[in-house]
XYZ file of N, CA and C in Angstrom:
210
model
N 13.970 19.543 20.490
C 12.609 19.095 20.282
C 12.625 17.777 19.501
N 11.833 16.839 19.932
C 11.796 15.514 19.328
C 10.814 15.499 18.150
N 11.260 14.953 17.028
C 10.410 14.823 15.858
C 9.678 13.490 15.924
N 8.405 13.515 15.647
C 7.609 12.286 15.643
C 7.667 11.689 14.240
N 8.197 10.496 14.167
C 8.281 9.787 12.896
C 6.961 9.070 12.634
N 6.481 9.104 11.386
C 5.268 8.348 11.091
C 5.543 6.854 11.240
N 4.545 6.117 11.653
C 4.733 4.679 11.828
C 4.919 4.027 10.464
N 5.762 3.012 10.398
C 6.003 2.354 9.115
C 4.765 1.595 8.642
N 4.680 1.447 7.354
C 3.603 0.666 6.752
C 4.029 -0.794 6.817
N 3.123 -1.642 7.287
C 3.424 -3.061 7.454
C 2.444 -3.908 6.643
N 2.825 -5.142 6.305
C 1.973 -6.003 5.488
C 0.609 -6.326 6.102
N 0.479 -6.201 7.422
C -0.799 -6.547 8.051
C -1.794 -5.387 8.068
N -1.405 -4.233 7.531
C -2.310 -3.081 7.474
C -3.240 -3.211 6.274
N -4.481 -2.732 6.424
C -5.384 -2.712 5.275
C -5.013 -1.540 4.375
N -5.404 -1.635 3.121
C -5.133 -0.539 2.203
C -5.830 0.732 2.669
N -7.011 0.594 3.239
C -7.731 1.756 3.769
C -6.908 2.450 4.847
N -6.351 1.680 5.778
C -5.513 2.259 6.838
C -4.298 2.974 6.248
N -3.697 2.360 5.250
C -2.501 2.942 4.634
C -2.826 4.272 3.968
N -3.879 4.292 3.162
C -4.238 5.513 2.433
C -4.742 6.595 3.385
N -5.395 6.179 4.456
C -5.876 7.147 5.438
C -4.699 7.848 6.132
N -3.676 7.091 6.468
C -2.512 7.658 7.164
C -1.521 8.321 6.208
N -1.497 7.846 4.975
C -0.554 8.348 3.967
C -1.319 8.551 2.653
N -2.029 9.668 2.497
C -2.836 9.889 1.287
C -2.062 9.746 -0.026
N -0.775 10.054 -0.014
C 0.012 9.938 -1.245
C 0.238 8.479 -1.651
N -0.116 7.531 -0.788
C -0.003 6.109 -1.131
C -0.940 5.747 -2.282
N -1.977 6.549 -2.464
C -2.924 6.295 -3.559
C -2.187 6.224 -4.894
N -1.257 7.150 -5.117
C -0.504 7.160 -6.371
C 0.381 5.922 -6.511
N 0.915 5.447 -5.410
C 1.742 4.234 -5.456
C 0.884 3.048 -5.888
N -0.285 2.900 -5.275
C -1.159 1.784 -5.652
C -1.619 1.905 -7.101
N -1.895 3.118 -7.557
C -2.340 3.320 -8.938
C -1.276 2.877 -9.940
N -0.003 2.994 -9.580
C 1.075 2.534 -10.464
C 1.002 1.029 -10.698
N 0.434 0.305 -9.759
C 0.363 -1.154 -9.851
C -0.957 -1.655 -10.451
N -1.881 -0.754 -10.760
C -3.172 -1.165 -11.320
C -3.018 -1.936 -12.627
N -2.110 -1.494 -13.481
C -1.903 -2.175 -14.760
C -1.436 -3.605 -14.574
N -0.510 -3.806 -13.668
C -0.008 -5.150 -13.391
C -1.104 -6.014 -12.774
N -1.928 -5.399 -11.928
C -3.005 -6.137 -11.267
C -4.150 -6.439 -12.228
N -4.299 -5.611 -13.260
C -5.385 -5.821 -14.211
C -6.693 -5.191 -13.781
N -6.656 -4.445 -12.693
C -7.849 -3.744 -12.210
C -7.420 -2.699 -11.182
N -8.345 -1.873 -10.801
C -8.082 -0.842 -9.798
C -7.944 -1.513 -8.427
N -6.731 -1.520 -7.897
C -6.470 -2.190 -6.619
C -7.283 -1.569 -5.492
N -7.293 -0.244 -5.426
C -8.029 0.409 -4.338
C -9.540 0.239 -4.491
N -10.019 0.079 -5.723
C -11.460 -0.108 -5.942
C -11.940 -1.465 -5.424
N -11.116 -2.497 -5.602
C -11.544 -3.854 -5.290
C -10.925 -4.461 -4.039
N -9.916 -3.814 -3.465
C -9.213 -4.430 -2.333
C -8.968 -3.474 -1.179
N -9.770 -2.440 -1.073
C -9.561 -1.407 -0.060
C -9.545 -1.959 1.361
N -10.314 -3.005 1.612
C -10.420 -3.555 2.964
C -9.520 -4.769 3.185
N -8.720 -5.118 2.180
C -7.779 -6.234 2.294
C -6.464 -5.746 2.896
N -5.721 -6.667 3.487
C -4.398 -6.293 3.997
C -3.435 -6.172 2.820
N -2.369 -5.456 3.048
C -1.346 -5.311 2.016
C -0.784 -6.681 1.641
N -0.585 -7.529 2.629
C -0.069 -8.880 2.379
C -1.003 -9.660 1.453
N -2.302 -9.583 1.701
C -3.272 -10.285 0.856
C -3.275 -9.731 -0.567
N -3.149 -8.421 -0.692
C -3.127 -7.783 -2.009
C -1.880 -8.202 -2.788
N -0.753 -8.251 -2.109
C 0.492 -8.681 -2.755
C 0.338 -10.103 -3.292
N -0.257 -10.983 -2.511
C -0.464 -12.372 -2.947
C -1.499 -12.445 -4.067
N -2.615 -11.743 -3.888
C -3.721 -11.790 -4.852
C -3.277 -11.361 -6.245
N -2.487 -10.288 -6.306
C -2.081 -9.734 -7.593
C -0.659 -10.115 -7.998
N -0.008 -10.952 -7.180
C 1.363 -11.407 -7.461
C 2.311 -10.225 -7.683
N 2.273 -9.300 -6.744
C 3.111 -8.107 -6.811
C 4.441 -8.348 -6.112
N 5.419 -7.539 -6.434
C 6.718 -7.579 -5.765
C 6.536 -6.896 -4.411
N 6.346 -7.687 -3.378
C 6.040 -7.172 -2.053
C 7.125 -6.295 -1.466
N 8.378 -6.692 -1.637
C 9.483 -5.892 -1.095
C 9.527 -4.518 -1.749
N 9.366 -4.508 -3.048
C 9.405 -3.232 -3.785
C 8.233 -2.338 -3.390
N 7.034 -2.905 -3.348
C 5.848 -2.129 -2.995
C 5.963 -1.578 -1.584
N 6.359 -2.402 -0.650
C 6.507 -1.962 0.740
C 7.577 -0.879 0.855
N 8.645 -1.033 0.114
C 9.710 -0.031 0.114
C 9.201 1.307 -0.433
N 8.442 1.256 -1.519
C 7.881 2.484 -2.101
C 6.920 3.159 -1.126
N 6.101 2.366 -0.469
C 5.137 2.932 0.474
C 5.839 3.541 1.683
N 6.850 2.879 2.181
C 7.554 3.394 3.361
C 8.474 4.567 3.038
N 8.693 4.831 1.758
C 9.488 5.994 1.359
C 8.652 7.273 1.341
N 7.350 7.131 1.523
C 6.463 8.311 1.489
C 6.697 9.205 2.681
């Protein structure tokens, strides 16, 4: 029997899409709220991950790696 792998999270996905497909991603984003200086999901839910990484100057490789480890 073939196992269906979840699709990887990519920088062009919105945060809403990510959290909808991977509810546990909420905790990952919450870890970055302090660095961002505000609630990322509260203010950037409709932004792409790439835009959020640029806006808050986050470590994109690390964040993407954490999200794809879910």
